Amino acid sequence: MRYDYGFSRLIPKGEYFSSIVFANFWILLLIISGTARADVFTLGFDWPNGIRAKVVENSRRVEKRFAGNDVQQSDIAGTLSYEMKLTRVGNGFLVSFTNIKYELDNEANSSKQPQDRIQSLLNRIGAVVRPDFVVDSQGALVEVVNIEAQQKSLESYWASILPEDRAPLPKGLEGVDQMISKMKSIYLSKEYISNVAAQDWMSYVTNLVGVEISLGESYQFEAEQPLPGSSIKAIKTNTIISTKADLIPCRRGHIDMRCIAFEARTIADPAGLEITFGQMGLDQVRKAVEQATGKKAVYSKMLMNTNLSLTTEPENLIPHSYNYSRRMAVDFEAEGTSGGIDRTDTKQISFTYF
């Protein structure tokens, strides 16, 4: 039997890499920092006026879906590149983006599943949502600028990728057009553009300002992370943050620098993940099997693990590399029929200054 997994798991780019356990772990580090140790650095924001960087982001999603004997696999990957510049404006700075390009990895994106093909197109469109924004003297977001211009640019780009006069979809995929229309309204909305504008910047700059961190130290703690948009108020997580014992060489243009490198691993408590996975489209296999067999499916495994690493200049929070990976897996059983989804998202960002 072949199961219809549906299209509700298609998600916007802003949610594609935003982990519910990932947004605030730097803030948790700030809370537990402050103990006097040797080689302690207080991270601060001090980017020089006019600094420019070539930024390259490699993203990938590998997913396996299985229900009974029906197994589907997908590999969606692409590379986003752009130039980022910081310019002083009044008491703050304008962070602007130019030469934005996104290329799909055609070899990786070989899945013939229609939902995977459409997800690839949505990733291609969502990747170029890169509006300029203004930050204050501490690197905190003040406002997103020229949203209307970004909307017009995205609408033109959308039309070039998914033209209105495209060939009709195959029989059985009638619901896809409605899904595409819904996604278009999300991508072109002011709310979406504003929300995704500075999400990476906040991760490697804003949320780190004022953190005191020691070389060669590890921190382990439990916390409750909020789940935006969920009926669950918070989910328990266990996090380990560690730093390398020494500063490592890095290079900003022609200048040799010394950077601090640290990483974090967060494991979410399975309790409460069922609703979260449902909202992220990870329960489609379970629903498909229940509909096909008429049997109640029970979750047998749920996990969400997040890994982050950052290499940055400690005195001014100028990043040189930022890596992120998240694995989500869910298995279930329905009276002899098993199924599940195992999904891994990765993102690798490199900065070359000139």
PDB file of C-alpha atoms in Angstrom, residues 97-243:
ATOM      1  CA  PHE A  97      22.554  42.986   1.614  1.00  0.00           C
ATOM      2  CA  THR A  98      23.438  42.921  -2.090  1.00  0.00           C
ATOM      3  CA  ASN A  99      24.242  40.372  -4.825  1.00  0.00           C
ATOM      4  CA  ILE A 100      21.873  37.805  -3.342  1.00  0.00           C
ATOM      5  CA  LYS A 101      21.987  34.464  -5.175  1.00  0.00           C
ATOM      6  CA  TYR A 102      20.586  31.020  -4.433  1.00  0.00           C
ATOM      7  CA  GLU A 103      21.439  27.820  -6.265  1.00  0.00           C
ATOM      8  CA  LEU A 104      19.842  24.434  -5.764  1.00  0.00           C
ATOM      9  CA  ASP A 105      22.089  21.400  -5.547  1.00  0.00           C
ATOM     10  CA  ASN A 106      20.607  19.502  -8.478  1.00  0.00           C
ATOM     11  CA  GLU A 107      22.353  16.268  -7.556  1.00  0.00           C
ATOM     12  CA  ALA A 108      20.952  16.336  -4.030  1.00  0.00           C
ATOM     13  CA  ASN A 109      17.497  17.494  -5.119  1.00  0.00           C
ATOM     14  CA  SER A 110      16.795  14.343  -7.109  1.00  0.00           C
ATOM     15  CA  SER A 111      13.592  13.283  -5.334  1.00  0.00           C
ATOM     16  CA  LYS A 112      10.643  12.802  -7.657  1.00  0.00           C
ATOM     17  CA  GLN A 113       8.140  13.175  -4.824  1.00  0.00           C
ATOM     18  CA  PRO A 114       5.990  16.228  -5.659  1.00  0.00           C
ATOM     19  CA  GLN A 115       6.099  17.593  -2.109  1.00  0.00           C
ATOM     20  CA  ASP A 116       9.905  17.474  -2.167  1.00  0.00           C
ATOM     21  CA  ARG A 117      10.089  19.215  -5.546  1.00  0.00           C
ATOM     22  CA  ILE A 118       7.805  21.955  -4.309  1.00  0.00           C
ATOM     23  CA  GLN A 119       9.735  22.256  -1.042  1.00  0.00           C
ATOM     24  CA  SER A 120      12.889  22.806  -3.103  1.00  0.00           C
ATOM     25  CA  LEU A 121      11.212  25.649  -4.966  1.00  0.00           C
ATOM     26  CA  LEU A 122       9.929  27.175  -1.746  1.00  0.00           C
ATOM     27  CA  ASN A 123      13.422  27.028  -0.259  1.00  0.00           C
ATOM     28  CA  ARG A 124      14.773  28.761  -3.347  1.00  0.00           C
ATOM     29  CA  ILE A 125      12.263  31.571  -2.964  1.00  0.00           C
ATOM     30  CA  GLY A 126      12.476  31.847   0.808  1.00  0.00           C
ATOM     31  CA  ALA A 127      16.270  31.967   0.796  1.00  0.00           C
ATOM     32  CA  VAL A 128      16.344  35.345  -0.909  1.00  0.00           C
ATOM     33  CA  VAL A 129      14.191  37.025   1.754  1.00  0.00           C
ATOM     34  CA  ARG A 130      17.001  39.271   2.911  1.00  0.00           C
ATOM     35  CA  PRO A 131      15.737  42.806   3.726  1.00  0.00           C
ATOM     36  CA  ASP A 132      18.021  45.493   5.116  1.00  0.00           C
ATOM     37  CA  PHE A 133      17.634  46.386   8.783  1.00  0.00           C
ATOM     38  CA  VAL A 134      18.909  48.871  11.359  1.00  0.00           C
ATOM     39  CA  VAL A 135      20.551  47.913  14.666  1.00  0.00           C
ATOM     40  CA  ASP A 136      21.459  50.084  17.634  1.00  0.00           C
ATOM     41  CA  SER A 137      24.921  50.640  19.129  1.00  0.00           C
ATOM     42  CA  GLN A 138      24.663  47.261  20.906  1.00  0.00           C
ATOM     43  CA  GLY A 139      23.681  45.313  17.799  1.00  0.00           C
ATOM     44  CA  ALA A 140      20.000  44.955  18.742  1.00  0.00           C
ATOM     45  CA  LEU A 141      17.393  45.117  15.977  1.00  0.00           C
ATOM     46  CA  VAL A 142      15.672  48.514  15.706  1.00  0.00           C
ATOM     47  CA  GLU A 143      13.687  48.265  12.475  1.00  0.00           C
ATOM     48  CA  VAL A 144      13.438  46.537   9.118  1.00  0.00           C
ATOM     49  CA  VAL A 145      13.670  48.956   6.200  1.00  0.00           C
ATOM     50  CA  ASN A 146      12.263  48.982   2.659  1.00  0.00           C
ATOM     51  CA  ILE A 147       9.827  46.125   3.256  1.00  0.00           C
ATOM     52  CA  GLU A 148       7.678  47.274   0.322  1.00  0.00           C
ATOM     53  CA  ALA A 149      10.654  47.072  -2.035  1.00  0.00           C
ATOM     54  CA  GLN A 150      11.442  43.596  -0.720  1.00  0.00           C
ATOM     55  CA  GLN A 151       7.839  42.534  -1.355  1.00  0.00           C
ATOM     56  CA  LYS A 152       7.994  43.712  -4.987  1.00  0.00           C
ATOM     57  CA  SER A 153      11.323  41.988  -5.543  1.00  0.00           C
ATOM     58  CA  LEU A 154      10.019  38.739  -4.059  1.00  0.00           C
ATOM     59  CA  GLU A 155       6.848  38.891  -6.144  1.00  0.00           C
ATOM     60  CA  SER A 156       8.910  39.190  -9.342  1.00  0.00           C
ATOM     61  CA  TYR A 157      11.201  36.384  -8.250  1.00  0.00           C
ATOM     62  CA  TRP A 158       8.223  34.202  -7.343  1.00  0.00           C
ATOM     63  CA  ALA A 159       6.717  34.745 -10.808  1.00  0.00           C
ATOM     64  CA  SER A 160       9.983  33.672 -12.444  1.00  0.00           C
ATOM     65  CA  ILE A 161      10.078  30.452 -10.395  1.00  0.00           C
ATOM     66  CA  LEU A 162       6.369  29.587 -10.314  1.00  0.00           C
ATOM     67  CA  PRO A 163       4.662  31.456 -13.177  1.00  0.00           C
ATOM     68  CA  GLU A 164       0.881  31.678 -13.198  1.00  0.00           C
ATOM     69  CA  ASP A 165       0.749  30.093 -16.676  1.00  0.00           C
ATOM     70  CA  ARG A 166       2.798  27.026 -15.717  1.00  0.00           C
ATOM     71  CA  ALA A 167       1.742  23.614 -16.992  1.00  0.00           C
ATOM     72  CA  PRO A 168      -1.100  21.897 -15.105  1.00  0.00           C
ATOM     73  CA  LEU A 169      -0.067  19.616 -12.275  1.00  0.00           C
ATOM     74  CA  PRO A 170      -0.536  15.829 -12.579  1.00  0.00           C
ATOM     75  CA  LYS A 171      -3.821  14.264 -11.560  1.00  0.00           C
ATOM     76  CA  GLY A 172      -4.137  13.829  -7.814  1.00  0.00           C
ATOM     77  CA  LEU A 173      -2.165  16.965  -6.986  1.00  0.00           C
ATOM     78  CA  GLU A 174      -5.057  19.402  -7.227  1.00  0.00           C
ATOM     79  CA  GLY A 175      -4.456  20.604  -3.669  1.00  0.00           C
ATOM     80  CA  VAL A 176      -0.932  21.757  -4.417  1.00  0.00           C
ATOM     81  CA  ASP A 177      -2.023  24.961  -6.154  1.00  0.00           C
ATOM     82  CA  GLN A 178      -3.917  25.992  -3.041  1.00  0.00           C
ATOM     83  CA  MET A 179      -0.846  25.222  -0.923  1.00  0.00           C
ATOM     84  CA  ILE A 180       1.385  27.266  -3.256  1.00  0.00           C
ATOM     85  CA  SER A 181      -1.046  30.172  -3.076  1.00  0.00           C
ATOM     86  CA  LYS A 182      -1.021  29.995   0.718  1.00  0.00           C
ATOM     87  CA  MET A 183       2.778  29.943   0.820  1.00  0.00           C
ATOM     88  CA  LYS A 184       2.925  32.929  -1.518  1.00  0.00           C
ATOM     89  CA  SER A 185       0.756  34.994   0.809  1.00  0.00           C
ATOM     90  CA  ILE A 186       3.064  34.053   3.702  1.00  0.00           C
ATOM     91  CA  TYR A 187       6.314  34.881   1.915  1.00  0.00           C
ATOM     92  CA  LEU A 188       5.085  38.228   0.642  1.00  0.00           C
ATOM     93  CA  SER A 189       3.580  39.395   3.934  1.00  0.00           C
ATOM     94  CA  LYS A 190       5.194  42.208   5.911  1.00  0.00           C
ATOM     95  CA  GLU A 191       4.991  40.076   9.059  1.00  0.00           C
ATOM     96  CA  TYR A 192       7.014  37.237   7.556  1.00  0.00           C
ATOM     97  CA  ILE A 193       9.665  39.517   6.055  1.00  0.00           C
ATOM     98  CA  SER A 194      10.028  41.354   9.370  1.00  0.00           C
ATOM     99  CA  ASN A 195      10.271  38.133  11.386  1.00  0.00           C
ATOM    100  CA  VAL A 196      12.997  36.528   9.278  1.00  0.00           C
ATOM    101  CA  ALA A 197      14.976  39.716   8.590  1.00  0.00           C
ATOM    102  CA  ALA A 198      17.541  39.418  11.361  1.00  0.00           C
ATOM    103  CA  GLN A 199      17.111  35.887  12.727  1.00  0.00           C
ATOM    104  CA  ASP A 200      20.676  34.840  11.850  1.00  0.00           C
ATOM    105  CA  TRP A 201      22.109  38.180  13.009  1.00  0.00           C
ATOM    106  CA  MET A 202      20.405  37.794  16.373  1.00  0.00           C
ATOM    107  CA  SER A 203      21.872  34.306  16.777  1.00  0.00           C
ATOM    108  CA  TYR A 204      25.509  35.239  16.238  1.00  0.00           C
ATOM    109  CA  VAL A 205      25.475  38.885  17.406  1.00  0.00           C
ATOM    110  CA  THR A 206      22.520  40.287  19.368  1.00  0.00           C
ATOM    111  CA  ASN A 207      21.943  37.400  21.773  1.00  0.00           C
ATOM    112  CA  LEU A 208      25.649  37.226  22.641  1.00  0.00           C
ATOM    113  CA  VAL A 209      26.303  40.840  23.623  1.00  0.00           C
ATOM    114  CA  GLY A 210      27.325  41.006  27.293  1.00  0.00           C
ATOM    115  CA  VAL A 211      27.951  37.277  27.710  1.00  0.00           C
ATOM    116  CA  GLU A 212      31.007  36.405  29.812  1.00  0.00           C
ATOM    117  CA  ILE A 213      32.656  33.225  28.608  1.00  0.00           C
ATOM    118  CA  SER A 214      35.788  31.362  29.695  1.00  0.00           C
ATOM    119  CA  LEU A 215      38.199  29.381  27.550  1.00  0.00           C
ATOM    120  CA  GLY A 216      38.232  25.622  28.043  1.00  0.00           C
ATOM    121  CA  GLU A 217      35.050  25.567  30.105  1.00  0.00           C
ATOM    122  CA  SER A 218      31.851  23.541  29.835  1.00  0.00           C
ATOM    123  CA  TYR A 219      28.432  24.469  31.123  1.00  0.00           C
ATOM    124  CA  GLN A 220      25.555  22.049  31.546  1.00  0.00           C
ATOM    125  CA  PHE A 221      22.081  23.066  32.588  1.00  0.00           C
ATOM    126  CA  GLU A 222      18.396  22.300  32.236  1.00  0.00           C
ATOM    127  CA  ALA A 223      15.876  24.913  31.233  1.00  0.00           C
ATOM    128  CA  GLU A 224      12.397  25.410  29.849  1.00  0.00           C
ATOM    129  CA  GLN A 225      12.277  26.835  26.337  1.00  0.00           C
ATOM    130  CA  PRO A 226       9.164  28.584  25.000  1.00  0.00           C
ATOM    131  CA  LEU A 227       7.318  27.105  22.038  1.00  0.00           C
ATOM    132  CA  PRO A 228       6.058  30.040  19.938  1.00  0.00           C
ATOM    133  CA  GLY A 229       2.644  29.398  18.469  1.00  0.00           C
ATOM    134  CA  SER A 230       2.162  26.184  20.432  1.00  0.00           C
ATOM    135  CA  SER A 231      -0.481  25.327  22.990  1.00  0.00           C
ATOM    136  CA  ILE A 232       2.441  24.070  25.104  1.00  0.00           C
ATOM    137  CA  LYS A 233       3.906  26.987  27.039  1.00  0.00           C
ATOM    138  CA  ALA A 234       7.408  25.523  27.314  1.00  0.00           C
ATOM    139  CA  ILE A 235       9.444  22.390  26.757  1.00  0.00           C
ATOM    140  CA  LYS A 236      12.231  21.094  28.966  1.00  0.00           C
ATOM    141  CA  THR A 237      15.703  20.980  27.443  1.00  0.00           C
ATOM    142  CA  ASN A 238      19.152  19.845  28.529  1.00  0.00           C
ATOM    143  CA  THR A 239      22.055  21.867  27.128  1.00  0.00           C
ATOM    144  CA  ILE A 240      25.833  21.515  27.202  1.00  0.00           C
ATOM    145  CA  ILE A 241      27.933  24.498  26.081  1.00  0.00           C
ATOM    146  CA  SER A 242      31.709  24.235  25.757  1.00  0.00           C
ATOM    147  CA  THR A 243      34.568  26.435  24.554  1.00  0.00           C
TER     148      THR A 243
END
